[in-house]
Short mmCIF file of C-alpha atoms and ligand atoms in Angstrom, two decimals:
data_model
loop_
_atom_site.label_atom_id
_atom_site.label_comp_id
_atom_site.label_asym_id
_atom_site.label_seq_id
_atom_site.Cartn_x
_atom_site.Cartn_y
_atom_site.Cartn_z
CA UNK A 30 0.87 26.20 -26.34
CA UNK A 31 1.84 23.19 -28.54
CA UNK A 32 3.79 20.72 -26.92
CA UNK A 33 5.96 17.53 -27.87
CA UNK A 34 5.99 14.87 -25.44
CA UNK A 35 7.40 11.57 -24.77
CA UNK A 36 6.99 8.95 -22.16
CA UNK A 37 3.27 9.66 -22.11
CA UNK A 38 2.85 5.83 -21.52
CA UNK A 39 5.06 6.08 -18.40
CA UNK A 40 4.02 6.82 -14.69
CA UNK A 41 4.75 10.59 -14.53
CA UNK A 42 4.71 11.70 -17.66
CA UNK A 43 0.63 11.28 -17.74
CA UNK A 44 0.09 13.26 -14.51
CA UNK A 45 1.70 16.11 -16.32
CA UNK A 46 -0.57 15.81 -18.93
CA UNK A 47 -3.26 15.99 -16.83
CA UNK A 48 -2.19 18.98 -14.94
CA UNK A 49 -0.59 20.51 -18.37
CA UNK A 50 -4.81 20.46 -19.08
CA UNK A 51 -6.02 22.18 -16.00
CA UNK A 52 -3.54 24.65 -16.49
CA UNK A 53 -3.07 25.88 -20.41
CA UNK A 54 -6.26 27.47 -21.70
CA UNK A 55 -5.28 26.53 -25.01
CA UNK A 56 -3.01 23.13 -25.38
CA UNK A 57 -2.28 21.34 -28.42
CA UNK A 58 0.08 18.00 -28.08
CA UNK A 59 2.08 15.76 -30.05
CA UNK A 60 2.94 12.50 -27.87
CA UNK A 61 5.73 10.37 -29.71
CA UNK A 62 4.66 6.97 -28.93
CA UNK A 63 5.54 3.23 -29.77
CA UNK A 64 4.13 0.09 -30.28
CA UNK A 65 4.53 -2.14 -26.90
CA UNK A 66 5.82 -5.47 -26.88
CA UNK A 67 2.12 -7.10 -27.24
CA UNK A 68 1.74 -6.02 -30.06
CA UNK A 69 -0.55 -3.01 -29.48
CA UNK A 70 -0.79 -0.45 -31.67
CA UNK A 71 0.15 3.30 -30.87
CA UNK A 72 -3.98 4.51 -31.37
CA UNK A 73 -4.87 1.33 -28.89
CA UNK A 74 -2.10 2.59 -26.53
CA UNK A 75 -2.81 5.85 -26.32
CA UNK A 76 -7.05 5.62 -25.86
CA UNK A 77 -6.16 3.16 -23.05
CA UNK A 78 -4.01 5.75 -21.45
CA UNK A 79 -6.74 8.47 -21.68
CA UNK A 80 -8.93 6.05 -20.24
CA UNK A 81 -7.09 5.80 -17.25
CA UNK A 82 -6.36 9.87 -16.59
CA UNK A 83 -7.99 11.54 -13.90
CA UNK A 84 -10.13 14.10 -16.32
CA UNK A 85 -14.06 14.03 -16.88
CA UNK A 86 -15.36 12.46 -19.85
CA UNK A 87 -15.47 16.07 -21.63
CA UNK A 88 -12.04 16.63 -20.95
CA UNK A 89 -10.95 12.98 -22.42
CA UNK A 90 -12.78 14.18 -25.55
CA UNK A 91 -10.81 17.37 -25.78
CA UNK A 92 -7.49 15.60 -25.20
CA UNK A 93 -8.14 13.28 -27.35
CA UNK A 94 -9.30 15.52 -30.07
CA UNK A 95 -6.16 18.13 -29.51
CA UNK A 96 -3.81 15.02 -29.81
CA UNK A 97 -1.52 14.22 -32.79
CA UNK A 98 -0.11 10.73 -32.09
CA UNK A 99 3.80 10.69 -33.89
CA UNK A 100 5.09 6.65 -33.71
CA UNK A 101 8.78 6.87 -32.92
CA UNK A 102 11.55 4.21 -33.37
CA UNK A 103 14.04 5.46 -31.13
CA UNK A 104 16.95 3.28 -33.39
CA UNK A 105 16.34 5.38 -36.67
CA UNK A 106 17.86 8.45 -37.88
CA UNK A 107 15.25 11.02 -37.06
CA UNK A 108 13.68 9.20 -34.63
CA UNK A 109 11.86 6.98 -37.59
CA UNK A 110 9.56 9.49 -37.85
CA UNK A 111 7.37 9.99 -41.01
CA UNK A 112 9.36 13.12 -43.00
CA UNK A 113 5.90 15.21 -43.44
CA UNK A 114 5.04 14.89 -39.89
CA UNK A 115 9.13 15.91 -38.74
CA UNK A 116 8.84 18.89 -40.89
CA UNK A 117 5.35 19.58 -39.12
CA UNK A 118 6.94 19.25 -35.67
CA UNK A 119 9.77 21.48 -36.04
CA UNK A 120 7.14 24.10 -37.58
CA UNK A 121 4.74 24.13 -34.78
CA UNK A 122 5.80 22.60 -31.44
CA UNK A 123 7.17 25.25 -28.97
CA UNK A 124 8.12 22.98 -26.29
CA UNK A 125 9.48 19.99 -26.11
CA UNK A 126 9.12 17.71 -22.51
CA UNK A 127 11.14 14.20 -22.58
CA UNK A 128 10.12 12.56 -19.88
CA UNK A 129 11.01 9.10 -21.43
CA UNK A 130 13.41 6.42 -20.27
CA UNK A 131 14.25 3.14 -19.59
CA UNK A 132 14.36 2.87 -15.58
CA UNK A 133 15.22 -0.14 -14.78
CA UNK A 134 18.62 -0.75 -12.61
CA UNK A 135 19.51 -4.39 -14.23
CA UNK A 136 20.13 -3.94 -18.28
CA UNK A 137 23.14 -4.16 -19.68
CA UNK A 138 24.86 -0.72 -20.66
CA UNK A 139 24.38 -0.85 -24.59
CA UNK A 140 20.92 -1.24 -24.45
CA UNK A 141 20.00 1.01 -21.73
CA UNK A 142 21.85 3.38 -23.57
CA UNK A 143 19.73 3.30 -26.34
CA UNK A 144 16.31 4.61 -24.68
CA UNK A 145 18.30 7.18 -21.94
CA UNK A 146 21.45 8.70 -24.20
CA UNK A 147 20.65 7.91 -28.15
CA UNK A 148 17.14 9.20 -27.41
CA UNK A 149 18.15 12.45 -25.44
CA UNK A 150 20.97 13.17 -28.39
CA UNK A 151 17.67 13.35 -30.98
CA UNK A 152 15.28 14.94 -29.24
CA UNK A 153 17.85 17.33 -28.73
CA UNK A 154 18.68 17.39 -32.48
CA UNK A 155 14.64 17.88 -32.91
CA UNK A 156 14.83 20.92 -30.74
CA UNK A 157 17.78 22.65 -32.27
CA UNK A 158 15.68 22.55 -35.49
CA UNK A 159 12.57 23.87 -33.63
CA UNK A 160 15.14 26.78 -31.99
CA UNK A 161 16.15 27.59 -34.99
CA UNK A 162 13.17 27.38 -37.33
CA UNK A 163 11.73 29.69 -34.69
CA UNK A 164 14.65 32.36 -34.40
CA UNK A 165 14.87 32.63 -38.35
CA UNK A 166 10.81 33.24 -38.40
CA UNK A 167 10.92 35.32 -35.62
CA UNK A 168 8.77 33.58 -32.97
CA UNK A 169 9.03 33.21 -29.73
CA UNK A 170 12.10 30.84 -28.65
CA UNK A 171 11.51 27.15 -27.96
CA UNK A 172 12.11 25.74 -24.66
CA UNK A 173 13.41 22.10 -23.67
CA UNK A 174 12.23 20.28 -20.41
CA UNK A 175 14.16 17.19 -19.81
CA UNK A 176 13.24 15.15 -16.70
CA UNK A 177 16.78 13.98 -15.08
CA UNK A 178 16.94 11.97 -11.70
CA UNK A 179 19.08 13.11 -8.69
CA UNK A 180 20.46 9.37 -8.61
CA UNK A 181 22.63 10.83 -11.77
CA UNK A 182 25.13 11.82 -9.18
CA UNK A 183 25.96 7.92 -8.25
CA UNK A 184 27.72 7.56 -5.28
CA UNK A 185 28.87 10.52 -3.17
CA UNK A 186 29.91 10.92 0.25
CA UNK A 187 28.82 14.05 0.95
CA UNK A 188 25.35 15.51 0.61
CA UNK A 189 24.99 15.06 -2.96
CA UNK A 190 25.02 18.94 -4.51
CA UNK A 191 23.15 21.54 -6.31
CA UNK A 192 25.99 22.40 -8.68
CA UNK A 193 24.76 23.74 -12.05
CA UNK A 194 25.72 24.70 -14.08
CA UNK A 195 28.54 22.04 -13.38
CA UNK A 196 27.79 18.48 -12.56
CA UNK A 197 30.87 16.16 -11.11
CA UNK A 198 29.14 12.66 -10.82
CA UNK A 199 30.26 9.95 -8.25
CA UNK A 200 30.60 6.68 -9.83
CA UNK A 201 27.27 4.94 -10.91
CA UNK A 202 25.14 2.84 -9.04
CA UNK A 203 23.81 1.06 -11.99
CA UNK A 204 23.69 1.31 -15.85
CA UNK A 205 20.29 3.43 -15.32
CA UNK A 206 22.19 6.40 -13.28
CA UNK A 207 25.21 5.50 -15.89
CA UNK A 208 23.32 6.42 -19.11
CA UNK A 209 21.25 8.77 -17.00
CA UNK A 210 24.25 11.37 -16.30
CA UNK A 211 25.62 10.82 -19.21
CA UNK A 212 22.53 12.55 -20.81
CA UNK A 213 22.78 14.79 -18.22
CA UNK A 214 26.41 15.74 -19.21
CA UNK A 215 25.28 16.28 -23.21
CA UNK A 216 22.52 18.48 -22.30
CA UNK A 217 24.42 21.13 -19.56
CA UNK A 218 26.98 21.19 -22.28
CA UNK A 219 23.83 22.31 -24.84
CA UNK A 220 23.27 25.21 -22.16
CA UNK A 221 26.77 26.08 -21.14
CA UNK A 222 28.11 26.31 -24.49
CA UNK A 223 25.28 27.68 -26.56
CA UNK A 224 23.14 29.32 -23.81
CA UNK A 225 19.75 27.28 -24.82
CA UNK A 226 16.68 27.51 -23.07
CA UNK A 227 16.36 24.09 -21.00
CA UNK A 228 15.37 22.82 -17.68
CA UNK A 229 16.73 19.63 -16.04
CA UNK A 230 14.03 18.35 -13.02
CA UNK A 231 16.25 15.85 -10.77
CA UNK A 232 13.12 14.01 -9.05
CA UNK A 233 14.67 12.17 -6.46
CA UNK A 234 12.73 8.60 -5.92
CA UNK A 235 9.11 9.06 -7.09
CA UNK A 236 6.35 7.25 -4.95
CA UNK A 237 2.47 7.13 -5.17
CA UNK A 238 0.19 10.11 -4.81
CA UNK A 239 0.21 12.38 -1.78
CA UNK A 240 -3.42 12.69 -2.64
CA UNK A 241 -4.43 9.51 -3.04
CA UNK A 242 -1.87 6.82 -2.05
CA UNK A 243 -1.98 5.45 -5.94
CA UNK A 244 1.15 4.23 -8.33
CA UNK A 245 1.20 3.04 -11.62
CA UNK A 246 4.98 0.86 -10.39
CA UNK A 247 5.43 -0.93 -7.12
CA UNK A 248 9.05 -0.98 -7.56
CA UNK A 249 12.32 0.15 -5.01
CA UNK A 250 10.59 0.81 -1.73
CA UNK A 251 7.55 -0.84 -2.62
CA UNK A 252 9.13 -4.39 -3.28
CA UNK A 253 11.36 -3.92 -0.31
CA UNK A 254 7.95 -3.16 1.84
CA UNK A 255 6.24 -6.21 -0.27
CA UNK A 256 8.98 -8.58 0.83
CA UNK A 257 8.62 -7.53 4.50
CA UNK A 258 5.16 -8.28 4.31
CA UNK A 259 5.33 -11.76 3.28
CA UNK A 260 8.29 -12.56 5.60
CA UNK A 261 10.76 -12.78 2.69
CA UNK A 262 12.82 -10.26 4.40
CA UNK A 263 14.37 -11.21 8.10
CA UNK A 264 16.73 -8.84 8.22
CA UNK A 265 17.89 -5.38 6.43
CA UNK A 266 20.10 -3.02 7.29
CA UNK A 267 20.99 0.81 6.81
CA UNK A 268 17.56 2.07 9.37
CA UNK A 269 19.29 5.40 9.41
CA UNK A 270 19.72 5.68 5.93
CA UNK A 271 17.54 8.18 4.21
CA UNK A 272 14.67 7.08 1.61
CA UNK A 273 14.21 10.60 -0.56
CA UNK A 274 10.82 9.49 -1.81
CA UNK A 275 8.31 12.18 -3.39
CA UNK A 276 5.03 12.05 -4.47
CA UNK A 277 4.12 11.62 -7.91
CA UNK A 278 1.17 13.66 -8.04
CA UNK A 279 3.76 16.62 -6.65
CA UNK A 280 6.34 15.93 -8.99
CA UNK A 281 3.60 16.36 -12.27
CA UNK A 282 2.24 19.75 -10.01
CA UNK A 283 5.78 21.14 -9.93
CA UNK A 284 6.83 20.11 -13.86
CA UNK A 285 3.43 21.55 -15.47
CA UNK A 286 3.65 24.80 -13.32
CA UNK A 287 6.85 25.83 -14.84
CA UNK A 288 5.76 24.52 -18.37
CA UNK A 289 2.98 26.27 -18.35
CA UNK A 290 3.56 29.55 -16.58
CA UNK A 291 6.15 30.05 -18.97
CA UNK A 292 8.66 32.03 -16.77
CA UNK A 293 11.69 29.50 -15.87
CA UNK A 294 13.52 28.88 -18.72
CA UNK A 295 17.24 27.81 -17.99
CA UNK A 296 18.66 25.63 -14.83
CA UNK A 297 18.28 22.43 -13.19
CA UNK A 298 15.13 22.19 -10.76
CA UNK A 299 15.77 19.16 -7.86
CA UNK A 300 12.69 17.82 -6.94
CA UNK A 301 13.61 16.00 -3.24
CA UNK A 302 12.25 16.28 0.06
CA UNK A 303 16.27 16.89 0.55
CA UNK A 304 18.00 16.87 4.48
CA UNK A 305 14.53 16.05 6.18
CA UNK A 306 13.57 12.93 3.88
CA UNK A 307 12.07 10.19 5.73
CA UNK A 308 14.59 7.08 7.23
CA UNK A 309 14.90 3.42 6.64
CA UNK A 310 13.99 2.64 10.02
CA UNK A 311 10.93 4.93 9.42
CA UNK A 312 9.63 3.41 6.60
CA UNK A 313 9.76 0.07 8.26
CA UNK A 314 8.14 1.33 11.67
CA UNK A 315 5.11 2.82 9.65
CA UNK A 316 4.91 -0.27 7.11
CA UNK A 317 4.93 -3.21 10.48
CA UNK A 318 2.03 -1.00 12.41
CA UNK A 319 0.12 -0.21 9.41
CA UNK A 320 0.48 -3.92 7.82
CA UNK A 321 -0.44 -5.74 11.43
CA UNK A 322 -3.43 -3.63 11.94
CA UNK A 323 -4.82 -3.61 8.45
CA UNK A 324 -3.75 -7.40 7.47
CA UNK A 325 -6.28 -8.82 5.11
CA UNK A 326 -5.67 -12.15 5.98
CA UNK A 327 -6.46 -13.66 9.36
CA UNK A 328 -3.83 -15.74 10.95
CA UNK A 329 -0.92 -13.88 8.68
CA UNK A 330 1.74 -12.79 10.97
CA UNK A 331 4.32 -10.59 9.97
CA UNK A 332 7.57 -11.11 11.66
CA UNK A 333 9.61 -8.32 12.91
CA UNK A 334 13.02 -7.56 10.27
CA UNK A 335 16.07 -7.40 12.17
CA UNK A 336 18.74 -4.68 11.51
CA UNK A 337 21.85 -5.33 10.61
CA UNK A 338 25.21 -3.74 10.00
CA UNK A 339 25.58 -3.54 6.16
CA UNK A 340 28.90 -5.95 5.62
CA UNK A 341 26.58 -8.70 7.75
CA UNK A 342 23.50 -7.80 5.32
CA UNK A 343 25.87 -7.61 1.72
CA UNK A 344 27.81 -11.44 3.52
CA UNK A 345 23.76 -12.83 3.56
CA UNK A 346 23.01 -11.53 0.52
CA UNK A 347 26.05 -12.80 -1.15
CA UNK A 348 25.78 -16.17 0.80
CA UNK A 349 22.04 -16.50 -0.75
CA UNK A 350 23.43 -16.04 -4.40
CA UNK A 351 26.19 -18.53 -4.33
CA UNK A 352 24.06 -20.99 -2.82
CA UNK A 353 21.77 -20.33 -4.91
CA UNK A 354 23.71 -20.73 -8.07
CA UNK A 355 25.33 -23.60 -7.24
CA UNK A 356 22.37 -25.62 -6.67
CA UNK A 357 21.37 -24.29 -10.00
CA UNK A 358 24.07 -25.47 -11.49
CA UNK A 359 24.21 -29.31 -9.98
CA UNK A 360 19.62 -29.75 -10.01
CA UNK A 361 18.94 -27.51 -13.00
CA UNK A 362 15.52 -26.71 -10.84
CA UNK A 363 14.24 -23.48 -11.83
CA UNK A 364 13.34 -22.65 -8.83
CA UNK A 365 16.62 -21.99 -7.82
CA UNK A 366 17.61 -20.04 -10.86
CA UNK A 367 14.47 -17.65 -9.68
CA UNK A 368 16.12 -16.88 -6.67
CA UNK A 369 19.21 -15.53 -8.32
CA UNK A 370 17.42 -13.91 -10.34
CA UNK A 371 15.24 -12.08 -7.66
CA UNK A 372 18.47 -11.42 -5.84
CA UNK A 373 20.21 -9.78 -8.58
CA UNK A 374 16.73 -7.31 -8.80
CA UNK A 375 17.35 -5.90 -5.19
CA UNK A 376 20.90 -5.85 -5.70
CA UNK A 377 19.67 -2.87 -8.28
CA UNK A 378 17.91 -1.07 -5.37
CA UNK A 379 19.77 -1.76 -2.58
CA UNK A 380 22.05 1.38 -3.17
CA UNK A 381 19.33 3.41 -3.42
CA UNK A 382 18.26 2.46 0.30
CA UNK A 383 21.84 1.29 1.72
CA UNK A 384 23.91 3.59 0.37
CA UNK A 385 24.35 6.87 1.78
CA UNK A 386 21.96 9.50 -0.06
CA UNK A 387 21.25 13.03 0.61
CA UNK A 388 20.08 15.53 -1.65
CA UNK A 389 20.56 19.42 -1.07
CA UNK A 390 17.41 20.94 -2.00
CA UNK A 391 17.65 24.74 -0.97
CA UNK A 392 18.38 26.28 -4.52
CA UNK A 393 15.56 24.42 -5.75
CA UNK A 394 12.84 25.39 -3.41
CA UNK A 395 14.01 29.14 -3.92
CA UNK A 396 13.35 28.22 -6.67
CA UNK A 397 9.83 26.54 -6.78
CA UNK A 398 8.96 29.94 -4.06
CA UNK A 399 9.53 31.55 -7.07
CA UNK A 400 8.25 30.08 -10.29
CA UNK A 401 5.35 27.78 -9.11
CA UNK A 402 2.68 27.25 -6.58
CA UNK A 403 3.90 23.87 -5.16
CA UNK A 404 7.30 25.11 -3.22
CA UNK A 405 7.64 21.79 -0.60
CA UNK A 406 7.00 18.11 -1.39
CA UNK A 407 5.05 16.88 1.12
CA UNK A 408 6.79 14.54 3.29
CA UNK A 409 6.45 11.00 3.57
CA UNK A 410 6.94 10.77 7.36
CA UNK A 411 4.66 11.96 10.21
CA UNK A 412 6.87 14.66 11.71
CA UNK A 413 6.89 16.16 15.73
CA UNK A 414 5.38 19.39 15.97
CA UNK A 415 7.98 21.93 18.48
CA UNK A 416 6.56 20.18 21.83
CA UNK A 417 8.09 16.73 20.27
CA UNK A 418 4.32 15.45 19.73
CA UNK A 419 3.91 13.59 16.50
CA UNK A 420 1.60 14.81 14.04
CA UNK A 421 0.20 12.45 11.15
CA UNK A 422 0.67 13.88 8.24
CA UNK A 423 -0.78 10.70 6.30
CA UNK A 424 1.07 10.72 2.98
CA UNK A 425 2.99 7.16 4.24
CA UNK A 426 -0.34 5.65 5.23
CA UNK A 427 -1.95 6.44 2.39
CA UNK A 428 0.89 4.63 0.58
CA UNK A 429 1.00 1.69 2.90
CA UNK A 430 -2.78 1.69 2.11
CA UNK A 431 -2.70 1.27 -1.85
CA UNK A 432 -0.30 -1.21 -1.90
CA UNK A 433 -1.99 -3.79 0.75
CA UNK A 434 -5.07 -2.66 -1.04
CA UNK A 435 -3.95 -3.43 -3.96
CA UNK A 436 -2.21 -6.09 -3.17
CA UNK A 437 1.09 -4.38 -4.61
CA UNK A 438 -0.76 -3.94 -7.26
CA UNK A 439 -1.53 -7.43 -7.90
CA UNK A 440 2.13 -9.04 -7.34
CA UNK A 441 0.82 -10.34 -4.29
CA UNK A 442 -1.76 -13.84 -4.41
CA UNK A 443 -3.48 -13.30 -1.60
CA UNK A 444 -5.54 -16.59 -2.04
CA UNK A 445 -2.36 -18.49 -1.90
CA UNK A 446 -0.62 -16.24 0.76
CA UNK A 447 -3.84 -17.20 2.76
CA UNK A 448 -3.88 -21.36 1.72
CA UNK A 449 -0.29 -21.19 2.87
CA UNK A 450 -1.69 -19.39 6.13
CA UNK A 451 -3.82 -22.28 7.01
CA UNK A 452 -1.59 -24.63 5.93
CA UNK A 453 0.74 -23.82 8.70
CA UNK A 454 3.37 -22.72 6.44
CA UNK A 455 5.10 -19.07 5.70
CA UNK A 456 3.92 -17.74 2.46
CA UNK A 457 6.76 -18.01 -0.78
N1 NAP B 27 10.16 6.70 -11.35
C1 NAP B 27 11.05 7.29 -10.59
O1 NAP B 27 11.19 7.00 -9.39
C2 NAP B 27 11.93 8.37 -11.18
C3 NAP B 27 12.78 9.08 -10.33
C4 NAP B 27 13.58 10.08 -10.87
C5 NAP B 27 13.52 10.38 -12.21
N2 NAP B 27 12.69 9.67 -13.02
C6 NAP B 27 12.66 10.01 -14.44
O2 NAP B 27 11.32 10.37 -14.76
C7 NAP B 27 11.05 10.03 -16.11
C8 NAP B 27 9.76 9.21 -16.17
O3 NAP B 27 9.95 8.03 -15.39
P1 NAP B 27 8.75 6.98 -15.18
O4 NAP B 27 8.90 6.45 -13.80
O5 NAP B 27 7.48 7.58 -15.60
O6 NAP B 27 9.18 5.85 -16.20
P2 NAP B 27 8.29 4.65 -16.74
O7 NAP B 27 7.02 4.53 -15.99
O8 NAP B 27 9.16 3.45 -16.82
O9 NAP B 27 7.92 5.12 -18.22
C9 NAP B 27 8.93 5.23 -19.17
C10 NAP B 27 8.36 5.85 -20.42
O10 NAP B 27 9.42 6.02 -21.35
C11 NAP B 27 9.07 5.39 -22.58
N3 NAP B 27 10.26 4.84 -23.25
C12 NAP B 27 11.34 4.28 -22.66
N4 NAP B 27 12.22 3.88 -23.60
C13 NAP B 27 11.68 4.22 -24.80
C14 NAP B 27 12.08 4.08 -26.13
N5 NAP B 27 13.25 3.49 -26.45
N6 NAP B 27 11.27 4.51 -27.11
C15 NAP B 27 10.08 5.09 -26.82
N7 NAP B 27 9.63 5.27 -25.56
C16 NAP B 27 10.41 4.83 -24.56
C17 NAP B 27 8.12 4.26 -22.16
O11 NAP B 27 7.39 3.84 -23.29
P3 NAP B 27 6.80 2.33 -23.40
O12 NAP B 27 5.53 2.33 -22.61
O13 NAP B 27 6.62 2.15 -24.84
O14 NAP B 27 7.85 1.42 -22.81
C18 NAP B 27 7.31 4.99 -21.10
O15 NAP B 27 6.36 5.81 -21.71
C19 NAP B 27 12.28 9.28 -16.63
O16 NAP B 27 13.08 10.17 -17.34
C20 NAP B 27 12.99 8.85 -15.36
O17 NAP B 27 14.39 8.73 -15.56
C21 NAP B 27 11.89 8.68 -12.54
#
């Protein structure tokens, strides 16, 4: 199969890759890349990227050597892409996955805009050339897989729905699930009006591997389990709340399989742990017991977070910013400036995790019974077996276990965290 891909340089998008290699005898890819902000070119990128994949060195070589790199400027007609090598793509490729996007929760709406809706519009206009170049030669028809995110829905009530081939959003969150839906919006309109062959995945919140614990972003849960850590985080609120977290490597399993069996063609696949996802509360349980018994620095202690009810949570919050500000404002110290600025970055996640969120997930695993080998995520809680006994499961451990390892993947100094230790005072 020949395949056009973006977001290779991502966090999911590479597991895919990996699994799209296990599983098609006979791949061929085209990965639309970009220069990064250092400066690095899109050859450097991408044989640091293979570097990193979980293949032998013999299947490196073969990726490498089946790989046509296409540099992409998402701002130009035709996605700046060299005319010879367009023409070439809408010849060969047979399906198109674009897993790209910009996910962060703080840009302003024009730009974010740019990488989540401009960029769906011409992949989409690349894949109406491919459809048709194929129907007119008579070849097999092309297929579309777009990765969505079940945080398109915004904020709903009610459990948020499996609805296609409609799609009512709540208002957004942020300017991510903003631009996010929107793309959603143009694409169900692609299927409903012209019947084309493309499948929406709605991952819910994506976490590290279920096998191994590892992430390539210690974002959303991760910073709020970071702060907690280092005492930055007395109290929080919402411990009934529900944290639909699933694992990466599951996510990549689920997307290859119905790439490369070939058999789903049309619909909207949610990828959530749905009803039974793990709590707040939960999460916080697991992350105290596993961080006191496993601290790597002697003397640490990590106090116990308080829960709140949300309006005295969103008053403290609030109170921190003003304060904040306004001693910006009269000093000019930066260190108050960093504050609002940190406060402003969990004001992005905080309605993932305050905000009522539950995901309906029954079409979908029908679904995934049906089309792949991977039908449940595994869930990030231990659960009780049917005498109420709890059974470790391990997938939140194994989490908890990366990022202390890791040291949230190297946002956390423990050297300093362990001067301040000594030095009688709580780390900053
Ligand atoms: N992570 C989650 O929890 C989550 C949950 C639900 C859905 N999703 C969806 O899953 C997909 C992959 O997410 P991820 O977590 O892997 O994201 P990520 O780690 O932030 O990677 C984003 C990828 O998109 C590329 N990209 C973004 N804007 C671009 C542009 N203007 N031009 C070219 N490339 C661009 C990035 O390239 P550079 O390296 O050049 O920046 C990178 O390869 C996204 O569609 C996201 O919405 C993610």
């Amino acid at each position: 199969m020949i395949y056009f891909i973006t977001g290779v340089t991502g966090t999911v998008v590479p597991l895919i890759v990996e699994e799209l290699m296990r599983k098609d005898d006979n791949p061929l890819f085209y990965f639309a890349i970009r220069k990064d902000a250092k400066g690095n070119g899109i050859q450097q990128r991408f044989e640091s990227l293979v570097e990193t994949l979980d293949l032998d060195d013999a299947e490196k070589q073969k990726l490498s050597a089946r790989s046509t790199l296409v540099q992409i400027d998402v701002e130009k007609e035709k996605l700046g892409i060299e005319p010879g090598l367009y023409n070439e793509l809408v010849t060969k490729v047979e399906k198109i996955l674009h897993g790209a996007a910009d996910v962060r929760f703080d840009q302003p709406y024009d730009e974010i805009k740019i990488s989540n809706v401009v960029f769906s519009h011409k992949i989409y206009d690349l894949f109406d050339e491919i459809k048709n170049h194929r129907k007119k030669t008579g070849q097999s028809d092309a297929t579309l897989y777009y990765i969505s995110t079940g945080y398109a829905y915004g904020i709903y009530k009610k459990k948020i729905p499996e609805d296609f081939p409609d799609f009512k959003p709540g208002k957004p969150d942020n300017t991510y699930a903003r631009t996010k839906a929107e793309a959603k919006i143009f694409i169900l309109d692609k299927i409903n009006r012209l019947n084309d062959r493309i499948v929406l995945f709605e991952p819910t919140i994506i976490g590290g591997s279920a096998k191994t614990g590892k992430t390539k972003t210690y974002n959303l849960h991760y910073v709020v389990l970071m702060l907690g850590y280092l005492g930055k985080l007395p109290f929080f609120t919402a411990a009934d709340n529900q944290q639909d977290i699933v694992p990466v490597d599951w996510v990549a399993d689920v997307i290859s399989d119905i790439m490369a069996k070939d058999e789903f063609h049309q619909g909207v696949i949610r990828l959530a742990c749905g009803p039974d996802a793990a709590t707040v509360g939960h999460v916080h349980d697991a992350g105290y017991e596993y961080f006191t018994a496993n601290d790597p620095i002697p003397g640490h202690e990590i106090p116990k977070i308080a829960f709140v009810p949300r309006w005295v949570f969103y008053f403290m919050i609030n109170a921190q910013k003003t304060f904040n500000q306004a001693m910006y404002k009269m000093t000019g110290k930066k260190k108050y400036r960093k504050m609002v600025v940190g406060v402003r970055l969990l004001e992005g996640y905080f309605p993932y995790i305050t905000r009522y969120k539950v995901f309906e997930n029954a079409k979908s695993t029908q679904l995934l019974e049906r089309y792949t080998d991977c039908p449940k995520a595994p869930m990030l809680q231990n659960i009780k077996d049917k005498n109420g006994n709890l059974v470790k499961k391990g997938y939140i451990d194994k989490i908890l276990a990366d990022a202390l390892e890791t040291g949230w993947g190297g946002l956390v100094d423990y050297d300093r965290v362990a001067k301040q230790v000594a030095a009688g005072k709580r780390p900053r």
